[in-house]
Tab-separated table of C-alpha atoms in Angstrom:
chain	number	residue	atom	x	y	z
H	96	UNK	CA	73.572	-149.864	-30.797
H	97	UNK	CA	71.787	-147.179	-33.600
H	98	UNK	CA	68.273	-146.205	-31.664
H	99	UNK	CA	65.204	-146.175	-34.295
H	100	UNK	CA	64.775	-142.625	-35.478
H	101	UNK	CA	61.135	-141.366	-35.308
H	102	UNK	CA	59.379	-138.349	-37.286
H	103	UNK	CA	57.805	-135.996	-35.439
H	104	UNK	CA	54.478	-135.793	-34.542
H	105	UNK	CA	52.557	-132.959	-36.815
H	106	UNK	CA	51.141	-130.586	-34.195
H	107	UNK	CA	47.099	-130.810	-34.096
H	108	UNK	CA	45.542	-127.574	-36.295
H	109	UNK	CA	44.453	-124.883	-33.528
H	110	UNK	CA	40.737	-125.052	-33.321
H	111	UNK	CA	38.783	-122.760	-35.424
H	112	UNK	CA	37.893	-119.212	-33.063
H	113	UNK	CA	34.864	-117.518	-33.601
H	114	UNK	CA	34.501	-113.804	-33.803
H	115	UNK	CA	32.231	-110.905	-34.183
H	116	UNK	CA	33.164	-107.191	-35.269
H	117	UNK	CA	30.961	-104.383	-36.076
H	118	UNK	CA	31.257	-101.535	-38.828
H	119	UNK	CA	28.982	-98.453	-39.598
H	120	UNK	CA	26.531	-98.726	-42.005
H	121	UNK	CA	24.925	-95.406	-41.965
H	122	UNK	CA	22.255	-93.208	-40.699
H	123	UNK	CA	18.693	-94.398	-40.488
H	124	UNK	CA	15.844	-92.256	-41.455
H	125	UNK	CA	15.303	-90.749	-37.805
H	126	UNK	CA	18.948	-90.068	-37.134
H	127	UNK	CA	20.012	-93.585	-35.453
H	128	UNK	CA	23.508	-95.037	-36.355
H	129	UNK	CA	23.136	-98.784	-37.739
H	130	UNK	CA	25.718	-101.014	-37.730
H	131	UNK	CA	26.526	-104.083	-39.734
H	132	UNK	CA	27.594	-107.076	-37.400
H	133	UNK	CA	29.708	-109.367	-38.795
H	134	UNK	CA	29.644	-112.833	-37.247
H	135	UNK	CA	32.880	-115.324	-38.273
H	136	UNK	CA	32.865	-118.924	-37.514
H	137	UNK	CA	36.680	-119.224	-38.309
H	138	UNK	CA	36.287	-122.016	-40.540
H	139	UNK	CA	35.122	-120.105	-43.890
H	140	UNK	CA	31.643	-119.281	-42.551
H	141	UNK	CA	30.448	-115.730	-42.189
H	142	UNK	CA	27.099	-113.760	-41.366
H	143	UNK	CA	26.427	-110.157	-41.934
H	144	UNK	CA	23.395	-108.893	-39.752
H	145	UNK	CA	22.345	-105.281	-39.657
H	146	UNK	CA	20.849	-103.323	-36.212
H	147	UNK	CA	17.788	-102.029	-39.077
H	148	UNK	CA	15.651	-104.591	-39.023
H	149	UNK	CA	17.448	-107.021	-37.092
H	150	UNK	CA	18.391	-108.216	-41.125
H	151	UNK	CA	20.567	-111.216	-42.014
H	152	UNK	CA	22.258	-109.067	-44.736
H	153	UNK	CA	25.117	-111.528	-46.158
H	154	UNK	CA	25.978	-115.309	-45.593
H	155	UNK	CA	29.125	-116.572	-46.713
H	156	UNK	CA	29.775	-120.064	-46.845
H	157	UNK	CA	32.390	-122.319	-48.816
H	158	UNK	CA	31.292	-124.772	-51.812
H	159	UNK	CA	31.412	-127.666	-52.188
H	160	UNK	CA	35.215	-127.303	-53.643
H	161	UNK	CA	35.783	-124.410	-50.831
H	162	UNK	CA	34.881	-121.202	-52.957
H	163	UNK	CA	32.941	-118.590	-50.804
H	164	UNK	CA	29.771	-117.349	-51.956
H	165	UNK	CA	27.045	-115.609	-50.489
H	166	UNK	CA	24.145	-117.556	-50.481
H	167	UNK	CA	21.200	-114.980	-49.043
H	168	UNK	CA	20.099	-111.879	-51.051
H	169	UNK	CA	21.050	-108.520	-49.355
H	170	UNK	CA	21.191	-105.015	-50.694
H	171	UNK	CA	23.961	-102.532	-51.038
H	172	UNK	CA	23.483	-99.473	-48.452
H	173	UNK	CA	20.837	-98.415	-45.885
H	174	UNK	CA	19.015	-96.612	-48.420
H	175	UNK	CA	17.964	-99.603	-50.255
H	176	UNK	CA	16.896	-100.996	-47.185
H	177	UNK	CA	15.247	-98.045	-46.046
H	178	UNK	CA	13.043	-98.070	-49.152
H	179	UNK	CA	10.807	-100.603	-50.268
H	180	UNK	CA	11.989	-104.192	-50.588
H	181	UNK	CA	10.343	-107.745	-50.116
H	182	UNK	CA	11.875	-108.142	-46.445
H	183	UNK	CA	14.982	-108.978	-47.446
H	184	UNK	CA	16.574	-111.084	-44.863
H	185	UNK	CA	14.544	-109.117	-42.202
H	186	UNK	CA	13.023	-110.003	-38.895
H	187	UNK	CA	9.205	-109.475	-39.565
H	188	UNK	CA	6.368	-108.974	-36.726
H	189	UNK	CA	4.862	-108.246	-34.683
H	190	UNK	CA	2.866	-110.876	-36.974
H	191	UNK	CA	4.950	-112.405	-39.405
H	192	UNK	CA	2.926	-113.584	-42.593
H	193	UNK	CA	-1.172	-112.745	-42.678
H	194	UNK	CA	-4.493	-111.602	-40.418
H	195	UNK	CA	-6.724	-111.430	-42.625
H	196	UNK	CA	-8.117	-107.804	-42.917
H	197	UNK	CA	-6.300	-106.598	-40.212
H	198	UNK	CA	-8.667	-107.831	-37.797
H	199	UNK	CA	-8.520	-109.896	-34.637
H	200	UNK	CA	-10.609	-110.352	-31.831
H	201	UNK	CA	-8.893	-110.978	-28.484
H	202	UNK	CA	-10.457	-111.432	-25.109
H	203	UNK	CA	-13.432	-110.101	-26.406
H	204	UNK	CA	-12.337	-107.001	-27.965
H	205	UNK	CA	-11.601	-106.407	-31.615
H	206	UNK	CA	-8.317	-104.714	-32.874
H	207	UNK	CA	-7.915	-103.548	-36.146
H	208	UNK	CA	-4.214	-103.262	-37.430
H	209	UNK	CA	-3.191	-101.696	-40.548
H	210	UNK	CA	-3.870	-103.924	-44.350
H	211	UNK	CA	-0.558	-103.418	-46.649
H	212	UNK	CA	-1.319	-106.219	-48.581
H	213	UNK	CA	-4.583	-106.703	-50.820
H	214	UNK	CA	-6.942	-105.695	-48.296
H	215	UNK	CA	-4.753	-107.732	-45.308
H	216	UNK	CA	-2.084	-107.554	-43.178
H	217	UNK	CA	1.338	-108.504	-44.092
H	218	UNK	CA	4.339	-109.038	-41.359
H	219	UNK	CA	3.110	-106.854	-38.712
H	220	UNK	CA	1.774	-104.038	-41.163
H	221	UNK	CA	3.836	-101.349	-43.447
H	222	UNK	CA	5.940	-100.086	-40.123
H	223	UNK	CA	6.553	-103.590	-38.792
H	224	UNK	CA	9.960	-104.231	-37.028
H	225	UNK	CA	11.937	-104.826	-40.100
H	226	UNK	CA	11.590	-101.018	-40.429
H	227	UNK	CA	12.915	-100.492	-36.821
H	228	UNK	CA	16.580	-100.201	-35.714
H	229	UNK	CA	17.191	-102.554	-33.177
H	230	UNK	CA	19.271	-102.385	-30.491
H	231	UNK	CA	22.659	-104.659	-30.820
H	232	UNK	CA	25.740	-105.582	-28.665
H	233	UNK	CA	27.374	-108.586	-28.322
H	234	UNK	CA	25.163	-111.660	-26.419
H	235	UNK	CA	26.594	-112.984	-23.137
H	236	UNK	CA	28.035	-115.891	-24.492
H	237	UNK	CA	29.855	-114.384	-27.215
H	238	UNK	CA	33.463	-115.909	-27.382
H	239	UNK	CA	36.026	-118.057	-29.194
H	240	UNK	CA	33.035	-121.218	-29.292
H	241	UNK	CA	30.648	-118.811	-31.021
H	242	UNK	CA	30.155	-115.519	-32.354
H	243	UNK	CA	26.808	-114.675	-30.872
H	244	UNK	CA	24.790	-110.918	-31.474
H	245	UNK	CA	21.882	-110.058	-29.415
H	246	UNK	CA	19.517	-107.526	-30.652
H	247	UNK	CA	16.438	-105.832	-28.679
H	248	UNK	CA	13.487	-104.002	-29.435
H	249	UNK	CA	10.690	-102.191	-27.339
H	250	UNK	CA	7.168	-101.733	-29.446
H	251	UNK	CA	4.786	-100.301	-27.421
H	252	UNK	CA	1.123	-100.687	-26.469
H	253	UNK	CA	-0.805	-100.403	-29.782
H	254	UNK	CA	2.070	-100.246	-31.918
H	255	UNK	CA	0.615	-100.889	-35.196
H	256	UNK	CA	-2.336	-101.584	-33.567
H	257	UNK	CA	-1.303	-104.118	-31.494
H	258	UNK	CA	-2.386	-104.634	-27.669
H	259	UNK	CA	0.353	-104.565	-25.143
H	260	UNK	CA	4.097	-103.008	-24.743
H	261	UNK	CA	5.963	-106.255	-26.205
H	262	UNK	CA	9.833	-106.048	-25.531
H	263	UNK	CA	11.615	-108.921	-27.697
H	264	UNK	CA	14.789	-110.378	-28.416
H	265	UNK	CA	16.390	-111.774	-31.337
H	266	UNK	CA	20.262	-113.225	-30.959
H	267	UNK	CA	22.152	-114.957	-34.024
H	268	UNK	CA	24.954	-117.000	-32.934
H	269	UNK	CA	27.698	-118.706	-35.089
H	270	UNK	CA	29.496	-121.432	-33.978
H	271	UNK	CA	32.829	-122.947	-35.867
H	272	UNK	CA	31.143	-125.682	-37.665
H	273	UNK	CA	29.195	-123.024	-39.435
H	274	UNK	CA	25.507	-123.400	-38.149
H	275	UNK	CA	23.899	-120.527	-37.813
H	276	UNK	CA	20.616	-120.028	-35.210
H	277	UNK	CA	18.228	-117.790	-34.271
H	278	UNK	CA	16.479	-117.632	-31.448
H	279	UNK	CA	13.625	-115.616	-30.727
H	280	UNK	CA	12.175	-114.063	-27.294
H	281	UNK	CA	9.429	-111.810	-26.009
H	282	UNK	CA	6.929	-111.054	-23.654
H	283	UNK	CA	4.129	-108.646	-23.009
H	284	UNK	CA	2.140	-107.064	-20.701
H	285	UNK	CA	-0.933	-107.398	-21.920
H	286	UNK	CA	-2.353	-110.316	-23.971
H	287	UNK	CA	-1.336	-109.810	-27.522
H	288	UNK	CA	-0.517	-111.936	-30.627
H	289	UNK	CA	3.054	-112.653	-31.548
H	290	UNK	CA	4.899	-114.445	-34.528
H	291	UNK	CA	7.999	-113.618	-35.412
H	292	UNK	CA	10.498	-115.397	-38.493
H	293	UNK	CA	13.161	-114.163	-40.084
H	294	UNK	CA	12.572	-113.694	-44.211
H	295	UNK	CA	15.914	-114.566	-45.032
H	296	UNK	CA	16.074	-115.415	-49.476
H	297	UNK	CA	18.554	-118.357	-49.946
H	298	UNK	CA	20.310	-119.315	-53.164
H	299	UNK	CA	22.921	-121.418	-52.478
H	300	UNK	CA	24.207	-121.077	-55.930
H	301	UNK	CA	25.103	-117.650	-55.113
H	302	UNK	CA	22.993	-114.651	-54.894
H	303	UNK	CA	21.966	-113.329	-57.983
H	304	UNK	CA	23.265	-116.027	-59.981
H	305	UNK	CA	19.719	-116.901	-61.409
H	306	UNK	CA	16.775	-118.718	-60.488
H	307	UNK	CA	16.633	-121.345	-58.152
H	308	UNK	CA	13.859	-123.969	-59.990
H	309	UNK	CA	16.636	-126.482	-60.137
H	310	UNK	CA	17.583	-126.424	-56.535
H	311	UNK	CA	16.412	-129.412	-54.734
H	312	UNK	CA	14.288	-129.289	-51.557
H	313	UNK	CA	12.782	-131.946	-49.330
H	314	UNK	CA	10.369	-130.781	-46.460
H	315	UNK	CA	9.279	-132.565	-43.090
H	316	UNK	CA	5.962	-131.950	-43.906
H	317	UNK	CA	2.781	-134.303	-45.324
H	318	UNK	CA	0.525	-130.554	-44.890
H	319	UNK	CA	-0.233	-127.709	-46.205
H	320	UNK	CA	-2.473	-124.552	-46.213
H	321	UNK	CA	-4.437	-123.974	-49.064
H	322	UNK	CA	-4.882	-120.333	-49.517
H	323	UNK	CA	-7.299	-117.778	-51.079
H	324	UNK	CA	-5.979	-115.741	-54.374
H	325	UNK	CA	-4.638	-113.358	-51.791
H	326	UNK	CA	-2.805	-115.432	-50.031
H	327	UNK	CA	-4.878	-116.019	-47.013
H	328	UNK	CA	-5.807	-119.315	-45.669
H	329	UNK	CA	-8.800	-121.202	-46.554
H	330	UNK	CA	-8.998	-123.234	-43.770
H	331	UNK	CA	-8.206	-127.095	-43.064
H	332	UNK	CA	-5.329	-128.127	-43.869
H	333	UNK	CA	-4.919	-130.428	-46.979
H	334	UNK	CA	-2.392	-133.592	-47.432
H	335	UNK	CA	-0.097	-132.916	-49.732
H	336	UNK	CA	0.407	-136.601	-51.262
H	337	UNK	CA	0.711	-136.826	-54.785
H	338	UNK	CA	-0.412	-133.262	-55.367
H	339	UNK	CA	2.668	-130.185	-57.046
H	340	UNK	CA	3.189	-128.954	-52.850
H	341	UNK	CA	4.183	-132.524	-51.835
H	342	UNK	CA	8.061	-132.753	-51.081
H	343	UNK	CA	8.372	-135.836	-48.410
H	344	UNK	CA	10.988	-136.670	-51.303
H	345	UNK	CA	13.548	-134.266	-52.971
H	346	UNK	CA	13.034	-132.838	-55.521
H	347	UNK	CA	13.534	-129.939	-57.906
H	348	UNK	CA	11.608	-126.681	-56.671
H	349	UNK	CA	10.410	-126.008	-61.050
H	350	UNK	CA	9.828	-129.543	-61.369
H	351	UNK	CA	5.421	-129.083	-61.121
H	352	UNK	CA	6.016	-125.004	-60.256
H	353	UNK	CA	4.053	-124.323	-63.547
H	354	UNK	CA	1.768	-126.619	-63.189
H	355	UNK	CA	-2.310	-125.337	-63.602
H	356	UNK	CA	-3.428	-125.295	-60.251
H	357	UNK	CA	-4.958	-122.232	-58.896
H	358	UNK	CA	-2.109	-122.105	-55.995
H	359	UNK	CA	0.598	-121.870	-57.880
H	360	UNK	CA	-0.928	-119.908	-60.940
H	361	UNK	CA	-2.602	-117.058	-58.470
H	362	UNK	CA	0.912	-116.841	-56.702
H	363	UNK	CA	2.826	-117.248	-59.362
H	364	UNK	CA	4.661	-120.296	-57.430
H	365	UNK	CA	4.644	-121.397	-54.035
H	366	UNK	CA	3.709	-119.114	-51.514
H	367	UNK	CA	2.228	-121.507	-48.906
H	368	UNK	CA	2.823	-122.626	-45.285
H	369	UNK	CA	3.927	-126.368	-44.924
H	370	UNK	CA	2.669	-128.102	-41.487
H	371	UNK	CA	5.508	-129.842	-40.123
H	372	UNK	CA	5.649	-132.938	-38.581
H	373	UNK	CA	5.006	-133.121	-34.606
H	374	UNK	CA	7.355	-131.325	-32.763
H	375	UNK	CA	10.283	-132.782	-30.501
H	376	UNK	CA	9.104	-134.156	-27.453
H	377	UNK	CA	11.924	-132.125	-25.612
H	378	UNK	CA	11.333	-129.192	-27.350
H	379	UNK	CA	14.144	-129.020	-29.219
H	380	UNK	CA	14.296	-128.182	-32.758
H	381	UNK	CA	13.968	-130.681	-35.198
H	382	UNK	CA	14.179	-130.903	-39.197
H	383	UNK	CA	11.983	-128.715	-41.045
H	384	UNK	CA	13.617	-128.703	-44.706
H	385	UNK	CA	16.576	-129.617	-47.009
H	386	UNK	CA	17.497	-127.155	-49.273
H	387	UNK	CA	20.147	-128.462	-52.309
H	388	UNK	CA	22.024	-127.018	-55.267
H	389	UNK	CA	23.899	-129.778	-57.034
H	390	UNK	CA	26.047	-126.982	-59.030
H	391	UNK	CA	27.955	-125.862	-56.135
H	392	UNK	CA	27.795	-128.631	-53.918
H	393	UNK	CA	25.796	-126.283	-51.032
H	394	UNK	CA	23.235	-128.025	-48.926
H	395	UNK	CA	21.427	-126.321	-46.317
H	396	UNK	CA	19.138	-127.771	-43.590
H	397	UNK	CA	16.668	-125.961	-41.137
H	398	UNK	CA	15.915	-126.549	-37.913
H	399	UNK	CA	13.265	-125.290	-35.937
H	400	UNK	CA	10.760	-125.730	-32.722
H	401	UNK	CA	8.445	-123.686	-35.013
H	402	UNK	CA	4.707	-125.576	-36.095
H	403	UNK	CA	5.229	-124.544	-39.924
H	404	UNK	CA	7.063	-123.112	-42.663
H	405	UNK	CA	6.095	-120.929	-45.082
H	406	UNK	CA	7.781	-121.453	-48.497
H	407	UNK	CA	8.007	-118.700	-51.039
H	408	UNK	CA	10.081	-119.122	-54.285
H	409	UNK	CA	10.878	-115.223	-54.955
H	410	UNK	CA	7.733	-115.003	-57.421
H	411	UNK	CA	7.296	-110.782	-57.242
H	412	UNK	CA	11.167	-110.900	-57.749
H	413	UNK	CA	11.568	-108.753	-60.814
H	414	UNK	CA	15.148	-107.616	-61.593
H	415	UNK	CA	14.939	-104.522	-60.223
H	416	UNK	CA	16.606	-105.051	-57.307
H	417	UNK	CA	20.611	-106.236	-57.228
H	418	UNK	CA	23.374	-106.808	-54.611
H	419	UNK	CA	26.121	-105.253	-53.444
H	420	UNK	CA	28.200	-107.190	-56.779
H	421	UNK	CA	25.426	-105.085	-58.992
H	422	UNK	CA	23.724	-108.915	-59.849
H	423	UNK	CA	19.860	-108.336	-60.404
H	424	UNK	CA	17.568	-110.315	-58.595
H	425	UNK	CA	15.084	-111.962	-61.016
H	426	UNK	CA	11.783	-113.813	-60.466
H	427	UNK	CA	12.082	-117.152	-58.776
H	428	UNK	CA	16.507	-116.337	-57.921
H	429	UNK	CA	15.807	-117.474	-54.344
H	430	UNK	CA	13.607	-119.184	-51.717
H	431	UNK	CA	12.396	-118.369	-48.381
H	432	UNK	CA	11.684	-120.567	-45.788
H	433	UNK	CA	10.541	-119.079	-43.003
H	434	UNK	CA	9.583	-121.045	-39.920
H	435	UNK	CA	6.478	-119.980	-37.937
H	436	UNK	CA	3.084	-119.879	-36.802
H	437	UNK	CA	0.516	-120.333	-39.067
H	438	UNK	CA	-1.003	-117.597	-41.055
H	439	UNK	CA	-4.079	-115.793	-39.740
H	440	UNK	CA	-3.772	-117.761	-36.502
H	441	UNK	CA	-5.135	-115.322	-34.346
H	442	UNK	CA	-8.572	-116.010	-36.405
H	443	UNK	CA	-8.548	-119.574	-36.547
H	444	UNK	CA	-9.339	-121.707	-33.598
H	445	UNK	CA	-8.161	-124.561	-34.816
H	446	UNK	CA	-4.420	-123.684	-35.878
H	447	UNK	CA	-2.124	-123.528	-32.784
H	448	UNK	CA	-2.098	-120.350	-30.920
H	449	UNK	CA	-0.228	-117.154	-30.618
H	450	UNK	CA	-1.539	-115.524	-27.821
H	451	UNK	CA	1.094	-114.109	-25.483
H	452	UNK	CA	0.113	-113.319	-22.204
H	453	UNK	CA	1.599	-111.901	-19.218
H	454	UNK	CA	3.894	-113.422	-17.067
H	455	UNK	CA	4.825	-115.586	-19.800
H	456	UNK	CA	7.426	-115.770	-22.524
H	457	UNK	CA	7.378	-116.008	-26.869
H	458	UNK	CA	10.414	-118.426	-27.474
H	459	UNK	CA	11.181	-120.032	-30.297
H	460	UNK	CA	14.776	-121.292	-32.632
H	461	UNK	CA	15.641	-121.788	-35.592
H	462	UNK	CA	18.778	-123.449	-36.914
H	463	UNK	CA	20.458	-123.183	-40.231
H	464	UNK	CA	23.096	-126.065	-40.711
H	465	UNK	CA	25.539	-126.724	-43.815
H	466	UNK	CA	26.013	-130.458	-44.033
H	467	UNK	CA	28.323	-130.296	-46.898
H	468	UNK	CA	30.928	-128.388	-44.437
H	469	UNK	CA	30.481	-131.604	-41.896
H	470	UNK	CA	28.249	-129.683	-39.721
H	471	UNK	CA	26.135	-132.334	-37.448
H	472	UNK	CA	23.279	-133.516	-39.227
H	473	UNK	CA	21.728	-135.826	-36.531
H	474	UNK	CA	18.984	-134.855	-33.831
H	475	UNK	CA	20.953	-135.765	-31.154
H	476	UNK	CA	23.486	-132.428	-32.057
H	477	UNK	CA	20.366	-130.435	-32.411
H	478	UNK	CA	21.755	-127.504	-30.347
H	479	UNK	CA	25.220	-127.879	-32.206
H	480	UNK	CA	27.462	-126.565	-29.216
H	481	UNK	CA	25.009	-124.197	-27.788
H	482	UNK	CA	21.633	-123.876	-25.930
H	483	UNK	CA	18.725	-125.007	-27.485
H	484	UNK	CA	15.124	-123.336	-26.773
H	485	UNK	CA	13.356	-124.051	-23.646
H	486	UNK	CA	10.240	-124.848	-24.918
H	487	UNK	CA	8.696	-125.363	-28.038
H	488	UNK	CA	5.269	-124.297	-29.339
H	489	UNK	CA	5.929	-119.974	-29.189
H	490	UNK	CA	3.893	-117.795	-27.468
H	491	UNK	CA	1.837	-119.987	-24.803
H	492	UNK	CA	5.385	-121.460	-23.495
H	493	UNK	CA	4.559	-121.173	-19.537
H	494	UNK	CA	5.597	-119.176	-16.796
H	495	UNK	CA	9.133	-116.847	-17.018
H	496	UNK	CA	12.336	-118.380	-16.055
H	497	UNK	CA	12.905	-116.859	-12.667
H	498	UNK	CA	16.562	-117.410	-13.594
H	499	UNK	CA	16.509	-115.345	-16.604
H	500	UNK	CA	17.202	-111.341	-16.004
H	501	UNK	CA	14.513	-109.045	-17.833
H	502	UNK	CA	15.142	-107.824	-21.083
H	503	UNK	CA	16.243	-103.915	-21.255
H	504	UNK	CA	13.801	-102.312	-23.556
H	505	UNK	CA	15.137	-100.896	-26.310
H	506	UNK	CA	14.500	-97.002	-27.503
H	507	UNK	CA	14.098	-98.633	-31.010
């Protein structure tokens, strides 16, 4: 009797292994060595972030036909970043986006901290921590399920005029599906105001490939702050319905960019903060925007536990800066989206607070997800194979985690 043959069973593909590897990058200004971290999903996906300024320098990711590009704007050495740039792909505080003049009054005493930007001040003032070297080694969970880098910085009491020795951390993680996420730590000991974002440029067309008017971008928003012709807020926040700023639906960034209204001609585009919808019940991050360039296939969504998200289309962008490929970046050749507190918070009742206080801790997460790669896309894989934030809503989060070990302080 012949027995049936049978093929052989194809053996499963190993799983995709994350890594993370670091390289020198030079000398900083005051004599400290930076390194540039490279983060590797294993499937295609790859992060550079540099210890100066905590900076998301490069992000690879595969097309929609599987050709690599770098979709975020970074410069060539540590010089360019050393000299003046538009916070490319930087962590910005200790107040990311605007107090206007430089004031605040907390607990009944005024602080002034230093204007860099028409008479206000700009993402924690012209020495803010994107013009610190961090300190970086690999996070605790760093492994084969995700590449994860933790960096940590010390500013102390009155740094750029700011009350209170703040010690924060910042760790990017990778995992093999290709999201990346940030999350965001710090506490003080002394009542301060905190806001942190990173001020990453995406193109997902490639980095300087051009402008990005034709990419397509839906936010979770029906807000917005009006601002002043210097960018600061006027106040209440206005519905966006029917007006150039409303994106419940995608569509093209340039599609009303041009249009005559005062906040897009003073800016030169959109430079605004979006209020997103209410936040996740849980605290876990939930969509803030959809980011699309039908060219290439790319789509990126972001994630966050953040109350806003400032949107600026690379309007001062001039050509005068290129990448490490020598393309120039030109005006409107990528888009930030930067989730955060609202600007000028610390003067503005109304908006929701960043006050830190002691004995409590500034957390916050932000998620950057490719769908097109068959990354989840669904709130119920919000944390994507790792831990999500413990609270939403930043700096008034509640009492420390007695679990949690206290951060070292860094000498940055």
């Amino acid at each position: 009797m012949t027995m049936p043959s049978h093929s052989p069973v194809p053996a499963a593909a190993p799983a995709p292994t994350a890594s993370l590897r670091r390289s020198p990058f030079g000398t900083a200004p005051g004599g400290d060595a930076v390194g540039c971290w490279t983060l590797d999903s294993g499937a295609g996906v790859r992060a550079e972030v540099l210890d100066y300024g905590a900076t998301l320098r490069a992000l690879s990711v595969p097309d929609a036909a599987g050709r690599a590009g770098d979709v975020v704007l970074g410069l060539p050495s540590l010089a360019d970043y050393t000299a003046e740039h538009p916070y490319l792909g930087a962590v910005v505080g200790r107040y990311a986006n605007r107090i206007a003049h430089g004031r605040f009054t907390l607990d009944g005493r005024e602080h002034q901290v230093p204007v860099n930007d028409r008479g206000h001040a700009l993402h924690g003032g012209p020495d803010g921590f994107h013009r610190r070297v961090w300190r970086a080694a690999p996070a605790d969970d760093n492994g084969p399920a995700s590449a994860a880098l933790r960096l940590t910085l010390h500013s102390p009491d009155g740094d750029m005029g700011f009350p209170g020795a703040l010690d924060v951390e910042v760790v990017y993680r990778l995992t093999p599906a290709g999201t990346l996420s940030i999350d965001y730590r710090a506490r003080s000991d002394r009542a301060t105001h905190v806001n942190l974002t990173n001020h990453a440029y995406f193109n997902l067309a490639g980095a300087g490939s051009g402008d990005v008017l034709g990419h397509t971008l839906r936010l979770h928003a029906a807000g917005y702050l009006p601002v002043t012709a210097q960018a600061v807020p006027l106040g209440p926040v206005e519905p966006t319905a029917g007006t150039a700023f409303d994106f419940g639906r995608p569509r093209a960034i340039g599609e009303r960019i041009g249009e005559p209204d005062r906040q897009l001609t003073d800016a030169g585009g959109y430079d605004h903060c979006w209020v997103l919808d209410a936040a996740d019940p849980a605290g876990q991050p939930r969509p803030a925007a959809r980011l699309s360039d039908p060219g290439s296939g790319r789509c990126l969504e972001v994630w966050t536990t953040e109350p806003g998200i400032q949107v600026y289309t690379g309007n001062a962008l001039d050509g005068s800066l290129a990448g490490p490929a020598g393309r120039p970046y030109t005006r409107h050749g990528a888009v930030c989206l930067e989730t955060q507190h609202y600007p000028d918070a610390p003067n503005r009742p109304g908006y929701p607070a960043t006050v830190l206080r002691p004995g409590a801790f500034y957390r916050s997460r932000t998620e950057f997800r490719f769908p097109h790669l068959g990354a989840p896309s669904t709130a119920a894989a919000a944390a994507d194979g790792s831990s999500a934030a413990s609270r939403a809503g930043g700096p008034e989060a509640g009492p420390p985690d007695p679990s949690s070990p206290p951060e070292p302080r860094s000498l940055g």
